[in-house]
Amino acid sequence: MTHPATQTQDLTTPDPAARAAAEPAPAREWWRSAVIYQVYPRSFADGNGDGVGDLPGITARLAHLAELGADAVWLSPFYVSPHADAGYDVADYRDVDPLFGSLEDADAMVARAHELGIRVVVDLVPNHTSDEHPWFRAALAAGRGSVERERYLFREGRGETGELPPNDWRSVFGGDAWTRVPEPDGTPGQWYLHLFDTKQPDLDWTHPEVREEMESVLRFWLDRGVDGFRVDVAHGLVKAPGLPDWDHDQELLHGSNSGGERPPMWDQDGVHEIYRSWRKVLDSYPGDRMLVAEAWVAPAERLASYVRPDEMHQAFNFDFLQASWRAADLRAVIDRSIRELSAVGAPTTWVLSNHDVVRHASRLGLPVGARRPNGISAGDPQPDAELGLRRARAATLLMLALPGSAYLYQGEELGLPEHTTMPHDVRQDPTYHRTEGDEVGRDGCRVPVPWQHDAPAFGFSRTGESWLPQPSAYGHHAVDVQRGVPGSTYEMYRAALRLRRATALGTGELAWLDGAEQVLAFRNGAVLVVANLGPEPVSLPAGAEVLLVSGDLVAGSDGRPAVPTDVTAWVRA
Ligand code: NOJ
């Protein structure tokens, strides 16, 4: 294998700016550089053996996050819910669903996390409630024209007898975004908007009571000691006046800006006023509380508007998650993200997996440039598991070396793949049903975590119950198989988080080193990072001290250790 000499030269070029960045960063707000671990409560750890994860289960396993080196945990919703969308359909924002435990269990979880030095971020779902929320029930009972209906988006239908939906909007989960209700006297009545499932009616954010209620919910959880909120569908709360038609499909979580036109249901300027008032609520509390936006908006300039100094603190960087495994694409996303977010004084965030997307260990095993699927089923082309894991590990070390804050999704520290052969009859994601199977949906990334290779349900629940089936391969990924094993994905994550902290990568600055087209090489402070996405090994500078690698190094043509294809190395040079 040949190795172009220029690469080696470029990697050794001293960079004074980068050297300066190696100075210890001043103490700053924790969230600017935090590694935040997402727990999906249903699937993390089951304390009572019913097959569904719960808060006592999470509390008992929080030491795992501390061992890993996470700074904070974000928990997907655990509130009272009929679970039409796995808890993203909230019926009571101020209580815990019995499936997950009680308010006391939530308090105990927060207390334990704080004891371990882990901050707690909870999910807030303000765009819609459950149809079983008392407000929606009251709206149905009160009938058209009532004040109760004004908290939601009820409208008369089109057509002679109102038999057609009020506009042409589609649900993100497939099908119409409108459902017609019977009026209290039994006659066919008004329609209500639900951008997601029928059981998730959208609130009308022009209504002052909606605003007051959600601020009161923020205070309820802030009073209980949480450190922040992940704001669900942060780009959707305000709709364009008049709810005009939008002649486009709703792509599930694919960004909201098709062809430059702003859809009337996403990213309306009115949302910012809401976040400005929430910021005031958070700022009125002691401690360093934070808001992170789940906003699928593009381009990064639009996203940056959510994290202006008087709005939220962070926004998920889905452009990074969606970038293809090509050096140029990744570099462009990284540059643009840093540029746009720092222009408003906000930290960049990085994320590769969450509960809505195919896990990156599987996604990166699909052909480069292929459209990101919404779930993978047995009938689909299967990802290359080995390649996927190799690239996932490289992607992770790339991500964790970038300045800013990083989000991890439970199980990725085990290199967990997507469940790609789940039987259809156990699927629970409303997307699967609403698209009549056209999109299999998100169940494959929500499968319970394997803790112990030889225990029932791989240690997830003591009874062996598991609300979604775990593939047998999960045994090979179990925590107990990887803990203490040099080179395991788990130990790689631990080492990365330790080094990231010790070398202050999260508060550092990135300085690119120009080299081969398919190589990402940069300095962040004292660390030189080389992610090789090209076909040829890239030799490390002479005398480089290897800090961490995502895969074995090889001998370069010059005899020096070299980074092979789909491997990332952190070195001191
Ligand atoms: C985004 C959440 O992450 C997803 O799981 C949920 O289905 C939708 N928002 C609707 O709340």
Coordinates of C-alpha atoms and ligand atoms in Angstrom, one line a residue:
M1 CA 0.0 0.0 0.0
T2 CA 1.3 3.4 -0.9
H3 CA 1.2 6.4 1.3
P4 CA 1.5 9.9 -0.1
A5 CA 4.3 11.7 1.7
T6 CA 2.3 15.0 1.7
Q7 CA -0.1 13.6 4.2
T8 CA 2.6 12.9 6.7
Q9 CA 4.0 16.4 6.2
D10 CA 0.7 18.0 6.6
L11 CA -0.1 16.2 9.8
T12 CA 3.1 17.3 11.3
T13 CA 2.8 21.0 10.3
P14 CA 2.9 22.9 13.6
D15 CA -0.1 25.0 14.1
P16 CA 0.4 27.9 16.5
A17 CA -3.3 28.7 16.8
A18 CA -4.0 25.1 17.7
R19 CA -1.2 25.2 20.3
A20 CA -2.7 28.2 21.9
A21 CA -6.0 26.4 22.1
A22 CA -4.3 23.8 24.2
E23 CA -4.2 26.2 27.1
P24 CA -6.7 25.2 29.7
A25 CA -10.1 26.7 28.9
P26 CA -11.7 28.9 31.5
A27 CA -14.5 27.3 33.6
R28 CA -17.7 27.7 31.7
E29 CA -21.3 26.6 31.8
W30 CA -21.3 22.8 32.1
W31 CA -23.6 22.3 29.1
R32 CA -21.1 23.9 26.7
S33 CA -19.0 20.8 26.6
A34 CA -21.1 18.2 28.4
V35 CA -21.4 14.6 27.3
I36 CA -25.1 13.9 27.7
Y37 CA -26.3 10.3 27.8
Q38 CA -29.8 9.6 26.6
V39 CA -31.8 7.1 28.5
Y40 CA -34.9 5.7 26.9
P41 CA -36.7 4.7 30.0
R42 CA -38.7 1.8 28.5
S43 CA -35.5 0.0 27.5
F44 CA -32.7 0.9 29.9
A45 CA -33.3 -1.3 32.9
D46 CA -36.4 -3.0 34.3
G47 CA -36.6 -2.8 38.1
N48 CA -39.9 -4.7 38.6
G49 CA -39.6 -7.5 36.0
D50 CA -42.7 -6.5 33.9
G51 CA -40.6 -6.3 30.8
V52 CA -40.7 -2.5 30.6
G53 CA -37.8 -0.4 31.9
D54 CA -38.6 2.0 34.8
L55 CA -37.3 4.7 37.1
P56 CA -36.1 2.4 39.9
G57 CA -34.3 0.3 37.2
I58 CA -32.6 3.5 35.9
T59 CA -31.6 4.6 39.4
A60 CA -30.1 1.3 40.1
R61 CA -28.0 1.5 37.0
L62 CA -26.9 5.1 37.1
A63 CA -23.5 4.1 38.2
H64 CA -23.0 2.8 34.6
L65 CA -23.2 6.4 33.4
A66 CA -20.7 7.5 36.0
E67 CA -18.4 4.7 35.1
L68 CA -18.7 5.7 31.5
G69 CA -17.9 9.3 32.3
A70 CA -21.1 11.0 31.2
D71 CA -21.8 14.5 32.6
A72 CA -25.5 14.4 32.3
V73 CA -28.5 12.1 31.5
W74 CA -31.4 13.0 29.4
L75 CA -34.4 10.9 29.9
S76 CA -37.1 10.5 27.3
P77 CA -40.6 11.0 28.7
F78 CA -41.7 9.0 31.8
Y79 CA -45.0 10.9 32.4
V80 CA -48.5 9.6 32.6
S81 CA -49.4 8.5 29.1
P82 CA -51.5 6.0 27.2
H83 CA -48.2 5.3 25.2
A84 CA -49.6 5.7 21.7
D85 CA -46.2 7.2 20.9
A86 CA -44.1 5.6 23.7
G87 CA -44.8 8.4 26.1
Y88 CA -44.5 11.3 23.7
D89 CA -48.2 11.6 24.2
V90 CA -48.6 13.0 27.7
A91 CA -51.8 12.9 29.7
D92 CA -50.4 14.4 32.9
Y93 CA -47.2 16.5 32.8
R94 CA -46.9 16.5 36.5
D95 CA -46.9 12.8 37.3
V96 CA -45.0 9.7 36.5
D97 CA -46.7 6.9 34.6
P98 CA -47.3 3.9 36.9
L99 CA -45.5 1.8 34.3
F100 CA -42.3 3.7 35.1
G101 CA -42.9 4.2 38.9
S102 CA -44.0 7.2 40.9
L103 CA -43.0 10.8 41.6
E104 CA -41.0 9.6 44.6
D105 CA -39.1 7.3 42.2
A106 CA -38.4 10.3 40.0
D107 CA -37.1 12.3 43.0
A108 CA -34.9 9.3 44.0
M109 CA -33.5 9.1 40.5
V110 CA -32.6 12.8 40.5
A111 CA -31.1 12.6 43.9
R112 CA -29.0 9.5 43.0
A113 CA -27.8 11.2 39.8
H114 CA -26.7 14.3 41.6
E115 CA -24.9 12.2 44.2
L116 CA -22.9 10.7 41.3
G117 CA -22.2 14.1 39.9
I118 CA -24.6 13.6 36.9
R119 CA -27.0 16.3 35.8
V120 CA -30.5 15.4 34.9
V121 CA -32.3 16.7 31.8
V122 CA -36.0 15.7 31.3
D123 CA -38.1 15.7 28.2
L124 CA -40.8 18.3 27.7
V125 CA -43.5 17.7 25.1
P126 CA -45.1 21.0 24.4
N127 CA -46.4 20.7 20.8
H128 CA -49.2 18.2 21.6
T129 CA -50.8 16.4 24.5
S130 CA -52.3 13.0 24.6
D131 CA -56.0 12.8 23.5
E132 CA -56.4 11.4 27.0
H133 CA -55.2 14.7 28.6
P134 CA -58.1 16.3 30.6
W135 CA -57.9 19.4 28.4
F136 CA -58.6 17.4 25.2
R137 CA -61.3 15.3 26.9
A138 CA -63.0 18.6 28.0
A139 CA -62.7 19.9 24.5
L140 CA -64.4 16.9 23.0
A141 CA -67.2 17.1 25.6
A142 CA -67.7 20.8 25.3
G143 CA -68.3 20.8 21.5
R144 CA -67.7 23.3 18.8
G145 CA -67.3 27.0 19.6
S146 CA -66.4 26.2 23.2
V147 CA -63.5 27.8 25.0
E148 CA -62.2 24.3 25.8
R149 CA -61.6 23.7 22.1
E150 CA -59.6 26.9 21.8
R151 CA -56.6 25.3 23.4
Y152 CA -56.2 22.9 20.4
L153 CA -56.5 23.4 16.7
F154 CA -60.1 22.5 15.9
R155 CA -61.4 23.6 12.6
E156 CA -64.5 23.0 10.4
G157 CA -63.9 20.6 7.5
R158 CA -64.0 21.6 3.9
G159 CA -66.6 20.3 1.4
E160 CA -70.4 20.7 1.5
T161 CA -70.9 19.0 4.8
G162 CA -67.4 19.5 6.3
E163 CA -66.5 16.0 5.2
L164 CA -63.0 17.0 4.0
P165 CA -60.0 17.9 6.3
P166 CA -59.5 21.6 6.8
N167 CA -56.2 21.6 4.8
D168 CA -53.9 19.1 3.1
W169 CA -51.3 18.6 5.9
R170 CA -50.0 15.1 6.4
S171 CA -49.0 13.5 9.7
V172 CA -45.3 13.0 10.2
F173 CA -46.2 9.4 11.0
G174 CA -48.2 8.9 7.7
G175 CA -51.8 9.6 6.8
D176 CA -53.8 12.8 7.4
A177 CA -52.8 15.3 10.0
W178 CA -56.5 15.8 10.8
T179 CA -59.1 13.7 12.5
R180 CA -62.8 14.4 12.6
V181 CA -64.7 14.1 15.9
P182 CA -68.3 13.4 16.6
E183 CA -69.9 16.3 18.4
P184 CA -71.5 15.7 21.8
D185 CA -74.9 15.1 20.1
G186 CA -73.3 12.4 18.0
T187 CA -73.3 14.3 14.6
P188 CA -70.1 14.4 12.6
G189 CA -68.3 17.5 13.7
Q190 CA -65.1 19.4 13.6
W191 CA -61.6 18.3 12.8
Y192 CA -58.5 18.6 15.0
L193 CA -54.9 18.9 13.9
H194 CA -52.3 16.3 14.9
L195 CA -48.9 16.6 13.2
F196 CA -48.1 13.2 14.7
D197 CA -50.5 10.4 15.7
T198 CA -54.3 10.8 16.0
K199 CA -53.8 10.4 19.8
Q200 CA -51.4 13.5 19.8
P201 CA -53.6 16.6 19.3
D202 CA -51.6 19.8 18.6
L203 CA -52.0 22.6 21.1
D204 CA -52.8 26.1 20.0
W205 CA -49.8 28.1 21.2
T206 CA -51.6 31.4 20.5
H207 CA -53.7 30.6 23.6
P208 CA -52.4 32.3 26.8
E209 CA -53.5 29.3 28.9
V210 CA -51.3 27.0 26.9
R211 CA -48.3 29.2 27.5
E212 CA -49.1 29.6 31.2
E213 CA -49.6 25.9 31.7
M214 CA -46.3 24.9 30.0
E215 CA -44.3 27.4 32.1
S216 CA -46.0 26.0 35.2
V217 CA -44.9 22.5 34.1
L218 CA -41.3 23.8 33.7
R219 CA -41.4 25.2 37.2
F220 CA -42.8 21.9 38.6
W221 CA -39.8 20.0 37.4
L222 CA -37.3 22.7 38.1
D223 CA -38.6 22.7 41.7
R224 CA -37.9 19.0 41.8
G225 CA -34.3 19.7 41.0
V226 CA -33.9 18.8 37.3
D227 CA -31.1 20.6 35.5
G228 CA -32.8 21.1 32.1
F229 CA -35.2 20.1 29.4
R230 CA -35.0 18.6 26.1
V231 CA -37.8 20.3 24.1
D232 CA -39.7 18.0 21.8
V233 CA -40.6 19.2 18.3
A234 CA -39.3 22.7 19.3
H235 CA -39.8 23.9 15.7
G236 CA -43.5 23.0 15.6
L237 CA -45.3 24.9 18.3
V238 CA -46.4 27.8 16.2
K239 CA -48.2 27.3 12.9
A240 CA -48.6 29.9 10.0
P241 CA -51.8 32.0 10.4
G242 CA -54.7 30.5 8.5
L243 CA -53.1 27.1 8.4
P244 CA -52.5 27.3 4.6
D245 CA -52.2 24.2 2.4
W246 CA -48.7 22.6 2.0
D247 CA -48.5 20.5 -1.0
H248 CA -45.6 18.3 0.2
D249 CA -45.2 15.1 2.1
Q250 CA -44.1 15.2 5.7
E251 CA -40.8 13.4 5.8
L252 CA -40.3 11.8 9.2
L253 CA -37.6 13.8 11.0
H254 CA -35.7 14.7 7.9
G255 CA -35.5 18.5 8.4
S256 CA -38.2 20.9 7.5
N257 CA -37.0 23.0 4.7
S258 CA -37.9 21.5 1.4
G259 CA -36.6 23.5 -1.5
G260 CA -36.1 26.7 0.4
E261 CA -39.8 27.2 1.2
R262 CA -40.7 27.3 4.8
P263 CA -43.5 24.8 5.6
P264 CA -46.4 26.4 7.4
M265 CA -46.2 24.0 10.3
W266 CA -42.4 24.2 11.0
D267 CA -39.9 26.8 12.1
Q268 CA -42.2 29.7 12.3
D269 CA -40.7 32.9 13.7
G270 CA -43.3 33.0 16.5
V271 CA -41.6 30.1 18.4
H272 CA -38.8 32.2 19.5
E273 CA -40.9 34.4 21.7
I274 CA -41.9 31.3 23.6
Y275 CA -38.3 30.2 24.2
R276 CA -37.3 33.7 25.3
S277 CA -39.9 33.5 28.1
W278 CA -38.8 30.0 29.1
R279 CA -35.3 31.2 29.3
K280 CA -36.4 33.8 31.8
V281 CA -38.0 31.0 33.9
L282 CA -34.9 28.9 33.9
D283 CA -32.7 31.9 34.7
S284 CA -34.8 32.7 37.7
Y285 CA -33.6 29.4 39.2
P286 CA -30.3 28.9 41.0
G287 CA -27.7 26.6 39.3
D288 CA -27.0 26.3 35.7
R289 CA -30.2 24.9 34.1
M290 CA -30.5 24.4 30.4
L291 CA -32.8 23.9 27.4
V292 CA -32.0 21.9 24.3
A293 CA -34.1 22.1 21.2
E294 CA -35.1 19.1 19.2
A295 CA -35.6 21.2 16.0
W296 CA -35.3 19.5 12.6
V297 CA -34.6 22.7 10.8
A298 CA -32.2 23.5 8.1
P299 CA -29.9 25.2 7.3
A300 CA -27.7 25.7 10.3
E301 CA -28.4 29.4 10.2
R302 CA -32.0 28.7 11.1
L303 CA -31.1 26.3 13.8
A304 CA -28.8 28.9 15.3
S305 CA -31.8 31.2 15.9
Y306 CA -33.0 28.8 18.6
V307 CA -29.9 29.2 20.6
R308 CA -29.5 33.0 20.6
P309 CA -28.3 34.3 24.0
D310 CA -31.8 34.8 25.3
E311 CA -33.3 31.6 24.0
M312 CA -32.3 28.0 24.4
H313 CA -28.8 26.8 25.3
Q314 CA -28.3 24.1 22.8
A315 CA -30.0 22.5 19.8
F316 CA -29.4 19.0 18.5
N317 CA -27.2 18.9 15.4
F318 CA -29.1 16.6 13.1
D319 CA -27.1 17.7 10.1
F320 CA -24.1 15.9 11.6
L321 CA -26.2 12.8 12.3
Q322 CA -27.5 12.8 8.7
A323 CA -24.1 13.5 7.0
S324 CA -22.9 10.7 4.8
W325 CA -19.7 8.8 5.6
R326 CA -17.6 11.0 3.3
A327 CA -14.9 13.3 4.6
A328 CA -16.0 16.3 2.5
D329 CA -19.6 16.0 3.7
L330 CA -18.6 15.7 7.3
R331 CA -16.1 18.5 7.2
A332 CA -18.6 20.8 5.6
V333 CA -21.2 20.0 8.2
I334 CA -18.7 20.4 11.0
D335 CA -17.5 23.8 9.7
R336 CA -20.9 25.2 9.1
S337 CA -22.2 24.0 12.4
I338 CA -19.3 25.6 14.3
R339 CA -19.5 28.8 12.3
E340 CA -23.2 29.3 12.6
L341 CA -23.6 28.3 16.3
S342 CA -20.6 30.3 17.4
A343 CA -21.9 33.3 15.6
V344 CA -24.7 33.4 18.2
G345 CA -22.4 32.4 21.1
A346 CA -23.8 28.9 21.5
P347 CA -21.9 25.7 21.7
T348 CA -22.2 23.2 18.8
T349 CA -23.7 19.8 19.7
W350 CA -22.9 16.5 18.1
V351 CA -25.1 13.4 17.9
L352 CA -25.0 10.1 16.0
S353 CA -27.9 8.1 17.4
N354 CA -31.1 8.5 19.3
H355 CA -34.4 6.8 19.7
D356 CA -35.8 8.1 16.4
V357 CA -33.1 6.9 14.0
V358 CA -31.4 3.7 12.9
R359 CA -28.5 3.2 15.3
H360 CA -25.2 4.4 13.8
A361 CA -23.5 1.0 14.1
S362 CA -26.1 -0.2 11.5
R363 CA -26.6 3.0 9.6
L364 CA -23.0 3.2 8.7
G365 CA -23.0 -0.4 7.5
L366 CA -25.4 0.7 4.6
P367 CA -24.0 1.8 1.3
V368 CA -22.5 5.3 1.6
G369 CA -24.9 7.9 0.2
A370 CA -28.0 5.6 0.5
R371 CA -31.1 7.4 1.8
R372 CA -31.3 7.1 5.6
P373 CA -34.1 4.6 6.2
N374 CA -36.8 4.9 8.8
G375 CA -36.1 1.5 10.3
I376 CA -34.8 -1.6 8.7
S377 CA -36.8 -4.9 8.4
A378 CA -35.9 -8.5 7.5
G379 CA -37.1 -7.9 3.9
D380 CA -34.7 -4.9 3.4
P381 CA -31.0 -5.2 2.4
Q382 CA -29.2 -5.8 5.6
P383 CA -26.4 -3.5 6.8
D384 CA -22.9 -4.9 6.9
A385 CA -22.5 -5.4 10.7
E386 CA -18.7 -5.5 10.8
L387 CA -18.2 -2.5 8.5
G388 CA -21.0 -0.6 10.4
L389 CA -19.3 -1.2 13.8
R390 CA -15.9 -0.2 12.4
R391 CA -17.2 3.0 11.0
A392 CA -19.4 3.7 14.0
R393 CA -16.4 3.5 16.3
A394 CA -14.5 5.8 14.0
A395 CA -17.4 8.2 13.8
T396 CA -17.7 8.2 17.6
L397 CA -14.0 9.1 18.1
L398 CA -14.4 11.8 15.5
M399 CA -17.5 13.2 17.3
L400 CA -16.0 13.0 20.8
A401 CA -12.9 15.0 19.7
L402 CA -15.0 17.9 18.4
P403 CA -15.4 21.0 20.6
G404 CA -18.9 21.4 22.0
S405 CA -21.3 19.1 23.6
A406 CA -22.0 15.5 22.6
Y407 CA -25.1 13.3 22.9
L408 CA -24.8 9.5 23.3
Y409 CA -27.8 7.2 23.0
Q410 CA -28.0 4.3 25.4
G411 CA -26.3 1.2 24.0
E412 CA -24.1 2.9 21.5
E413 CA -21.3 2.6 24.0
L414 CA -21.7 -1.2 23.5
G415 CA -21.6 -0.8 19.7
L416 CA -25.2 -2.0 19.7
P417 CA -26.7 -2.6 16.2
E418 CA -30.3 -1.9 15.2
H419 CA -32.6 -4.8 15.5
T420 CA -33.1 -5.3 11.7
T421 CA -35.1 -8.5 11.7
M422 CA -37.8 -7.7 14.2
P423 CA -41.1 -9.5 13.6
H424 CA -43.7 -7.1 12.3
D425 CA -46.3 -8.3 14.8
V426 CA -44.4 -6.9 17.8
R427 CA -43.9 -3.5 16.3
Q428 CA -45.2 -0.6 18.3
D429 CA -44.2 2.6 16.5
P430 CA -47.3 4.3 15.1
T431 CA -45.4 5.0 11.9
Y432 CA -45.4 1.3 11.0
H433 CA -49.2 1.1 11.3
R434 CA -50.0 4.6 9.9
T435 CA -47.9 3.9 6.8
E436 CA -49.3 0.4 6.5
G437 CA -45.8 -1.0 6.8
D438 CA -44.2 1.2 4.1
E439 CA -42.0 2.5 6.8
V440 CA -41.1 0.0 9.6
G441 CA -40.3 2.8 12.0
R442 CA -38.2 3.2 15.1
D443 CA -38.7 0.1 17.2
G444 CA -35.4 -1.4 16.0
C445 CA -33.4 1.3 17.8
R446 CA -35.5 1.0 21.0
V447 CA -34.7 -2.6 22.0
P448 CA -33.8 -3.1 25.7
V449 CA -30.1 -2.8 26.6
P450 CA -28.1 -6.1 27.2
W451 CA -26.3 -5.9 30.6
Q452 CA -25.3 -9.5 31.1
H453 CA -24.7 -12.1 28.4
D454 CA -26.0 -15.1 30.3
A455 CA -29.0 -13.7 32.2
P456 CA -32.7 -13.6 31.2
A457 CA -33.3 -10.8 28.8
F458 CA -29.6 -10.2 29.0
G459 CA -30.0 -8.7 32.4
F460 CA -32.5 -6.1 31.3
S461 CA -35.3 -7.7 33.5
R462 CA -34.9 -10.4 36.1
T463 CA -37.9 -12.3 34.7
G464 CA -36.7 -12.4 31.1
E465 CA -39.6 -10.2 30.0
S466 CA -38.8 -7.6 27.4
W467 CA -41.4 -5.3 25.7
L468 CA -39.5 -5.7 22.4
P469 CA -37.5 -8.8 21.6
Q470 CA -33.8 -8.6 21.8
P471 CA -31.8 -10.2 19.0
S472 CA -29.6 -13.0 20.1
A473 CA -26.5 -11.1 18.9
Y474 CA -27.1 -8.6 21.7
G475 CA -25.5 -11.2 24.1
H476 CA -22.2 -10.5 22.4
H477 CA -22.5 -6.8 23.1
A478 CA -23.6 -7.1 26.8
V479 CA -21.9 -4.8 29.2
D480 CA -20.3 -7.7 31.2
V481 CA -18.7 -9.1 28.0
Q482 CA -17.0 -5.7 27.3
R483 CA -16.2 -4.3 30.7
G484 CA -12.4 -4.4 31.4
V485 CA -11.7 -5.8 27.9
P486 CA -9.1 -3.7 26.1
G487 CA -10.3 -2.6 22.7
S488 CA -14.0 -3.3 23.4
T489 CA -16.3 -0.6 22.3
Y490 CA -17.4 0.1 25.9
E491 CA -13.8 0.6 27.0
M492 CA -13.1 2.8 23.9
Y493 CA -16.0 5.1 24.9
R494 CA -14.8 5.2 28.5
A495 CA -11.2 6.0 27.5
A496 CA -12.5 8.7 25.1
L497 CA -14.6 10.4 27.7
R498 CA -11.7 10.3 30.2
L499 CA -9.3 11.8 27.6
R500 CA -11.8 14.3 26.4
R501 CA -12.1 15.6 29.9
A502 CA -8.4 15.5 30.7
T503 CA -7.5 17.3 27.5
A504 CA -10.5 19.7 27.5
L505 CA -11.5 18.8 24.0
G506 CA -15.1 19.9 24.7
T507 CA -14.0 23.5 25.3
G508 CA -11.2 23.5 22.8
E509 CA -11.0 24.8 19.2
L510 CA -10.7 22.9 16.0
A511 CA -7.9 23.6 13.5
W512 CA -8.0 21.6 10.3
L513 CA -4.8 20.2 8.9
D514 CA -5.0 19.9 5.1
G515 CA -4.2 16.5 3.8
A516 CA -5.7 13.9 1.6
E517 CA -9.3 14.5 0.4
Q518 CA -10.7 11.5 2.2
V519 CA -9.1 12.2 5.5
L520 CA -10.3 14.4 8.3
A521 CA -7.3 15.6 10.3
F522 CA -7.4 18.3 12.9
R523 CA -5.9 19.5 16.1
N524 CA -8.0 20.3 19.1
G525 CA -5.6 21.6 21.7
A526 CA -2.9 19.2 22.3
V527 CA -4.7 16.3 20.5
L528 CA -4.2 15.5 16.9
V529 CA -7.2 13.7 15.4
V530 CA -7.0 11.6 12.2
A531 CA -10.1 10.0 10.8
N532 CA -9.3 8.1 7.7
L533 CA -12.3 7.6 5.4
G534 CA -10.1 6.9 2.4
P535 CA -8.7 3.7 0.9
E536 CA -5.0 4.2 1.9
P537 CA -3.5 4.2 5.3
V538 CA -2.4 7.5 6.7
S539 CA 1.0 7.5 8.5
L540 CA 1.1 9.3 11.8
P541 CA 3.8 11.9 12.4
A542 CA 7.1 10.5 13.6
G543 CA 7.2 10.1 17.4
A544 CA 3.4 10.5 17.7
E545 CA 2.1 9.2 21.0
V546 CA -1.0 7.2 20.4
L547 CA -3.7 8.2 22.9
L548 CA -6.7 6.2 21.5
V549 CA -7.7 4.4 18.4
S550 CA -11.0 3.1 17.1
G551 CA -9.3 0.2 15.3
D552 CA -5.9 -1.4 15.0
L553 CA -3.2 0.8 13.4
V554 CA -1.1 -0.7 10.5
A555 CA 2.4 -0.2 9.3
G556 CA 2.6 2.6 6.8
S557 CA 4.7 2.5 3.6
D558 CA 7.2 4.6 5.5
G559 CA 7.3 2.1 8.3
R560 CA 5.5 4.4 10.7
P561 CA 2.3 3.5 12.4
A562 CA -0.6 4.4 10.1
V563 CA -4.3 4.9 10.4
P564 CA -6.1 2.4 8.1
T565 CA -9.5 2.9 6.4
D566 CA -12.4 3.7 8.6
V567 CA -10.4 4.2 11.7
T568 CA -9.9 7.3 13.9
A569 CA -6.9 7.9 16.0
W570 CA -6.2 10.5 18.7
V571 CA -2.5 11.2 19.1
R572 CA -0.2 13.6 20.8
A573 CA 2.3 14.9 18.2
Ligands
NOJ1 C1 -39.8 13.7 18.5 C2 -39.5 12.5 19.4 O1 -38.2 12.3 19.6 C3 -40.2 11.3 18.8 O2 -39.9 10.1 19.4 C4 -41.7 11.6 18.9 O3 -42.4 10.6 18.2 C5 -42.1 12.9 18.2 N1 -41.2 14.0 18.6 C6 -43.5 13.4 18.6 O4 -43.5 13.8 19.9

